[in-house]
CSV table of C-alpha atoms in Angstrom, one decimal:
chain,number,residue,atom,x,y,z
A,107,ASN,CA,-51.4,-44.2,-74.2
A,108,LYS,CA,-53.0,-43.9,-77.7
A,109,SER,CA,-54.1,-40.7,-79.5
A,110,ILE,CA,-56.6,-40.2,-82.2
A,111,TYR,CA,-56.0,-37.4,-84.7
A,112,PHE,CA,-58.5,-35.9,-87.1
A,113,LYS,CA,-58.3,-33.5,-90.0
A,114,LYS,CA,-58.4,-29.8,-88.9
A,115,GLY,CA,-61.6,-28.2,-90.2
A,116,ASP,CA,-63.3,-31.6,-90.8
A,117,ALA,CA,-67.1,-31.7,-90.4
A,118,LEU,CA,-68.5,-33.2,-87.2
A,119,SER,CA,-69.7,-36.3,-89.1
A,120,GLY,CA,-66.2,-36.8,-90.4
A,121,ILE,CA,-64.7,-36.4,-86.9
A,122,GLN,CA,-67.1,-38.8,-85.4
A,123,ASN,CA,-66.4,-41.4,-88.1
A,124,THR,CA,-62.7,-41.0,-87.6
A,125,ILE,CA,-62.9,-41.5,-83.8
A,126,PHE,CA,-65.0,-44.7,-84.0
A,127,HIS,CA,-62.9,-46.1,-87.0
A,128,GLU,CA,-59.7,-45.6,-85.0
A,129,ILE,CA,-61.2,-47.1,-81.8
A,130,ARG,CA,-62.0,-50.3,-83.8
A,131,GLU,CA,-58.5,-50.4,-85.2
A,132,MET,CA,-57.2,-50.2,-81.6
A,133,MET,CA,-59.6,-52.9,-80.6
A,134,GLU,CA,-58.0,-55.3,-83.1
A,135,THR,CA,-54.7,-55.2,-81.3
A,136,LEU,CA,-56.5,-55.8,-78.0
A,137,PHE,CA,-58.3,-58.8,-79.3
A,138,ALA,CA,-55.0,-60.5,-80.0
A,139,GLU,CA,-53.7,-59.6,-76.5
A,140,VAL,CA,-56.7,-61.0,-74.6
A,141,GLN,CA,-57.4,-64.0,-76.9
A,142,LEU,CA,-54.1,-65.8,-77.6
A,143,ASP,CA,-55.5,-67.9,-80.4
A,144,TYR,CA,-57.1,-64.9,-82.2
A,145,THR,CA,-55.8,-64.3,-85.7
A,146,PRO,CA,-55.6,-60.5,-86.4
A,147,LEU,CA,-57.2,-59.2,-89.5
A,148,ARG,CA,-55.1,-58.2,-92.4
A,149,THR,CA,-54.8,-54.5,-93.1
A,150,SER,CA,-57.5,-54.3,-95.7
A,151,ALA,CA,-59.9,-56.5,-93.7
A,152,ARG,CA,-59.2,-54.4,-90.6
A,153,HIS,CA,-60.0,-51.2,-92.4
A,154,ILE,CA,-63.3,-52.7,-93.6
A,155,ALA,CA,-64.2,-53.9,-90.1
A,156,ALA,CA,-63.4,-50.4,-88.7
A,157,ASN,CA,-65.7,-48.8,-91.3
A,158,ARG,CA,-68.5,-51.2,-90.4
A,159,PHE,CA,-68.1,-50.6,-86.7
A,160,ALA,CA,-68.2,-46.8,-87.1
A,161,ALA,CA,-71.4,-47.1,-89.3
A,162,ALA,CA,-73.1,-49.5,-86.8
A,163,VAL,CA,-72.4,-47.0,-83.9
A,164,LEU,CA,-73.4,-43.9,-85.8
A,165,LEU,CA,-76.3,-45.4,-87.7
A,166,PRO,CA,-78.1,-47.6,-85.1
A,167,ARG,CA,-80.0,-50.5,-86.8
A,168,SER,CA,-83.5,-50.0,-85.6
A,169,ASP,CA,-83.8,-46.2,-86.0
A,170,PHE,CA,-81.9,-46.3,-89.3
A,171,GLU,CA,-84.0,-49.1,-90.8
A,172,LYS,CA,-87.2,-47.1,-90.0
A,173,LYS,CA,-85.7,-44.0,-91.7
A,174,ILE,CA,-84.8,-46.1,-94.8
A,175,TYR,CA,-88.5,-46.9,-95.3
A,176,ASP,CA,-89.7,-43.5,-94.2
A,177,THR,CA,-87.5,-41.8,-96.9
A,178,GLY,CA,-88.3,-44.3,-99.6
A,179,PHE,CA,-84.7,-45.5,-99.8
A,180,ASN,CA,-83.4,-42.0,-100.4
A,181,VAL,CA,-79.6,-42.1,-99.9
A,182,VAL,CA,-79.1,-38.3,-100.2
A,183,GLU,CA,-81.9,-37.5,-97.7
A,184,LEU,CA,-80.6,-40.1,-95.2
A,185,SER,CA,-77.2,-38.5,-95.5
A,186,ARG,CA,-78.6,-35.1,-94.6
A,187,LEU,CA,-80.8,-36.5,-91.8
A,188,TYR,CA,-77.8,-38.2,-90.1
A,189,SER,CA,-75.1,-35.7,-91.2
A,190,LYS,CA,-73.2,-38.7,-92.6
A,191,SER,CA,-71.6,-39.2,-96.0
A,192,CYS,CA,-73.7,-40.7,-98.8
A,193,SER,CA,-71.2,-43.6,-99.0
A,194,GLN,CA,-71.5,-44.5,-95.3
A,195,VAL,CA,-75.3,-44.4,-95.6
A,196,LEU,CA,-75.4,-46.5,-98.7
A,197,LEU,CA,-73.1,-49.2,-97.3
A,198,ARG,CA,-75.1,-49.3,-94.0
A,199,MET,CA,-78.3,-49.7,-96.0
A,200,GLY,CA,-77.0,-53.0,-97.5
A,201,GLU,CA,-76.0,-54.3,-94.0
A,202,VAL,CA,-79.3,-53.4,-92.3
A,203,LEU,CA,-81.6,-54.7,-95.0
A,204,GLN,CA,-79.7,-57.9,-95.7
A,205,GLY,CA,-82.1,-60.9,-95.7
A,206,ARG,CA,-85.2,-58.7,-95.8
A,207,LEU,CA,-85.5,-57.9,-99.5
A,208,PHE,CA,-83.6,-57.7,-102.8
A,209,MET,CA,-81.8,-54.3,-103.4
A,210,TYR,CA,-78.9,-53.0,-105.4
A,211,ALA,CA,-77.5,-49.6,-104.7
A,212,ALA,CA,-74.5,-47.7,-106.0
A,213,LEU,CA,-72.9,-44.3,-105.6
A,214,TYR,CA,-71.3,-42.8,-108.7
A,215,GLU,CA,-68.6,-40.1,-108.5
A,216,PRO,CA,-66.3,-38.5,-111.0
A,217,ASP,CA,-62.7,-39.7,-110.9
A,218,ALA,CA,-59.5,-37.6,-111.4
A,219,GLU,CA,-60.1,-37.6,-115.2
A,220,LYS,CA,-63.8,-36.4,-114.7
A,221,GLN,CA,-65.0,-39.9,-115.7
A,222,TRP,CA,-68.1,-41.0,-113.8
A,223,ARG,CA,-67.6,-44.4,-112.1
A,224,VAL,CA,-69.1,-46.5,-109.3
A,225,ALA,CA,-67.3,-45.4,-106.2
A,226,TYR,CA,-69.3,-47.6,-103.8
A,227,TRP,CA,-72.0,-50.2,-104.1
A,228,THR,CA,-74.0,-52.6,-101.9
A,229,GLY,CA,-76.6,-55.2,-102.3
A,230,CYS,CA,-78.9,-57.4,-100.2
A,231,SER,CA,-81.1,-60.4,-100.9
A,232,ASN,CA,-84.4,-61.8,-99.6
A,233,ASP,CA,-83.7,-64.8,-97.4
A,234,THR,CA,-87.4,-65.7,-96.8
A,235,ASP,CA,-88.4,-65.8,-100.4
A,236,THR,CA,-85.6,-67.0,-102.6
A,237,ASP,CA,-87.6,-66.4,-105.8
A,238,ALA,CA,-87.8,-62.7,-104.9
A,239,ASN,CA,-84.2,-62.1,-106.0
A,240,VAL,CA,-82.2,-61.6,-109.1
A,241,TYR,CA,-79.5,-64.1,-109.9
A,242,GLY,CA,-76.5,-63.8,-112.2
A,243,GLY,CA,-76.9,-60.1,-112.8
A,244,ASP,CA,-73.2,-59.0,-112.5
A,245,GLY,CA,-73.4,-57.1,-115.8
A,246,LEU,CA,-76.6,-55.5,-114.8
A,247,PHE,CA,-75.3,-54.4,-111.4
A,248,PRO,CA,-72.0,-52.5,-111.8
A,249,ARG,CA,-69.2,-53.0,-109.3
A,250,ARG,CA,-66.7,-50.5,-108.0
A,251,GLY,CA,-64.8,-48.8,-110.8
A,252,ARG,CA,-67.3,-49.5,-113.6
A,253,MET,CA,-67.8,-46.4,-115.8
A,254,VAL,CA,-71.3,-45.0,-116.2
A,255,VAL,CA,-73.2,-46.4,-119.2
A,256,PRO,CA,-74.2,-43.8,-121.8
A,257,GLY,CA,-78.0,-43.4,-121.9
A,258,SER,CA,-78.4,-45.2,-118.5
A,259,LEU,CA,-80.5,-43.9,-115.6
A,260,VAL,CA,-77.4,-42.4,-113.9
A,261,ASP,CA,-76.2,-40.8,-117.1
A,262,LEU,CA,-79.6,-39.1,-117.5
A,263,ALA,CA,-79.4,-37.9,-113.9
A,264,ILE,CA,-76.0,-36.4,-114.5
A,265,ARG,CA,-76.8,-34.7,-117.8
A,266,GLY,CA,-80.3,-33.6,-116.8
A,267,LYS,CA,-79.4,-32.6,-113.2
A,268,LYS,CA,-82.7,-34.1,-112.1
A,269,PRO,CA,-83.9,-37.3,-110.4
A,270,GLN,CA,-84.8,-40.1,-112.8
A,271,LEU,CA,-87.1,-43.0,-112.3
A,272,VAL,CA,-87.2,-46.1,-114.6
A,273,SER,CA,-90.5,-47.9,-114.1
A,274,HIS,CA,-89.6,-51.2,-115.8
A,275,VAL,CA,-86.2,-52.8,-116.4
A,276,THR,CA,-86.6,-56.1,-118.3
A,277,LEU,CA,-84.1,-58.8,-117.5
A,278,LEU,CA,-84.7,-61.5,-120.1
A,279,ASP,CA,-84.7,-61.2,-123.9
A,280,GLY,CA,-88.3,-60.9,-125.3
A,281,GLY,CA,-89.8,-61.2,-121.8
A,282,ASP,CA,-92.5,-59.2,-120.2
A,283,GLU,CA,-91.8,-60.7,-116.8
A,284,ASP,CA,-91.5,-58.7,-113.7
A,285,GLY,CA,-88.2,-56.9,-113.6
A,286,LEU,CA,-86.7,-54.0,-111.7
A,287,VAL,CA,-87.6,-50.4,-110.9
A,288,GLY,CA,-84.8,-47.9,-110.3
A,289,MET,CA,-84.3,-44.4,-109.0
A,290,ALA,CA,-81.2,-42.2,-109.6
A,291,GLU,CA,-80.8,-39.0,-107.6
A,292,PRO,CA,-78.1,-36.5,-108.3
A,293,LEU,CA,-76.5,-34.6,-105.4
A,294,ILE,CA,-76.1,-31.0,-106.7
A,295,ILE,CA,-73.7,-28.5,-105.0
A,296,SER,CA,-73.3,-25.0,-106.3
A,297,GLY,CA,-75.1,-26.0,-109.5
A,298,ALA,CA,-72.9,-29.0,-110.2
A,299,VAL,CA,-73.6,-32.7,-109.9
A,300,THR,CA,-71.1,-34.1,-107.5
A,301,LYS,CA,-72.5,-37.6,-106.9
A,302,VAL,CA,-75.4,-39.7,-108.1
A,303,ALA,CA,-77.1,-42.3,-105.8
A,304,LEU,CA,-78.8,-45.2,-107.6
A,305,VAL,CA,-81.2,-47.6,-105.9
A,306,ALA,CA,-82.9,-50.6,-107.7
A,307,LEU,CA,-85.6,-52.9,-106.3
A,308,LEU,CA,-87.8,-55.6,-107.7
A,309,GLU,CA,-90.9,-54.2,-109.4
A,310,GLN,CA,-93.0,-55.9,-106.7
A,311,SER,CA,-91.3,-53.7,-104.2
A,312,ARG,CA,-91.9,-50.4,-106.1
A,313,ASP,CA,-94.2,-49.0,-103.4
A,314,LEU,CA,-91.2,-48.8,-101.0
A,315,LEU,CA,-89.8,-46.0,-103.2
A,316,LEU,CA,-93.0,-43.9,-103.0
A,317,PRO,CA,-91.9,-41.5,-100.3
A,318,GLN,CA,-88.9,-40.7,-102.4
A,319,ILE,CA,-90.9,-40.5,-105.6
A,320,GLU,CA,-93.5,-38.2,-104.1
A,321,ARG,CA,-90.9,-35.9,-102.6
A,322,LEU,CA,-88.6,-35.6,-105.6
A,323,LYS,CA,-91.1,-36.0,-108.4
A,324,PRO,CA,-88.5,-37.5,-110.8
A,325,ILE,CA,-88.5,-37.6,-114.5
A,326,LEU,CA,-90.1,-40.9,-115.6
A,327,VAL,CA,-88.3,-43.2,-118.0
A,328,GLU,CA,-90.6,-45.9,-119.3
A,329,GLY,CA,-88.1,-48.7,-119.4
A,330,PHE,CA,-84.7,-50.3,-120.2
A,331,HIS,CA,-83.6,-53.7,-121.1
A,332,GLY,CA,-80.6,-55.4,-119.5
A,333,HIS,CA,-79.2,-52.3,-117.9
A,334,LEU,CA,-80.0,-49.6,-115.4
């Protein structure tokens, strides 16, 4: 017999996630028992697989994808709609939209020293139109642990405590080519910013953000170059 334990006083969403996460962890052991040539995942890979399994069960693809578009890629609103964490919603967005369009999304949180950093990030690409992607943008798209850039869209959202929209992010020096559009929404609890969700799309996909823009009425930032 196996038992699943969850934290006393945890929210329903947290309990649900724990249950499905642990079920997937248990399944890993069963895979090896029923399939003798199966190579069990290492601890870190097993943890990632369990997180993805829980998200797939709790955020079903077809319904969740529709809600992504209905909310205009609004991570905070999706988190409230599904009673799930912003991080789980953000990571699931990257999985569900993979192959359909280019997107970069990140969740910033303060660390133990109150320094704001990328806590989670995800991305997806357009598999049907390879030109509708951004390549070699590692510096432009921060990975986990990267500190917030002073004067960036996320920094403005933290300091201003209001959603921020950048209408044009140029990618090449001296170029007026199509670039990116980005939206940063702070999650405010008891008057304090606790997280900031950042979503960036190609400018040609700007209309996909309209439901979020119309709902939040963000402060408009004309443009950035080489960073969000």
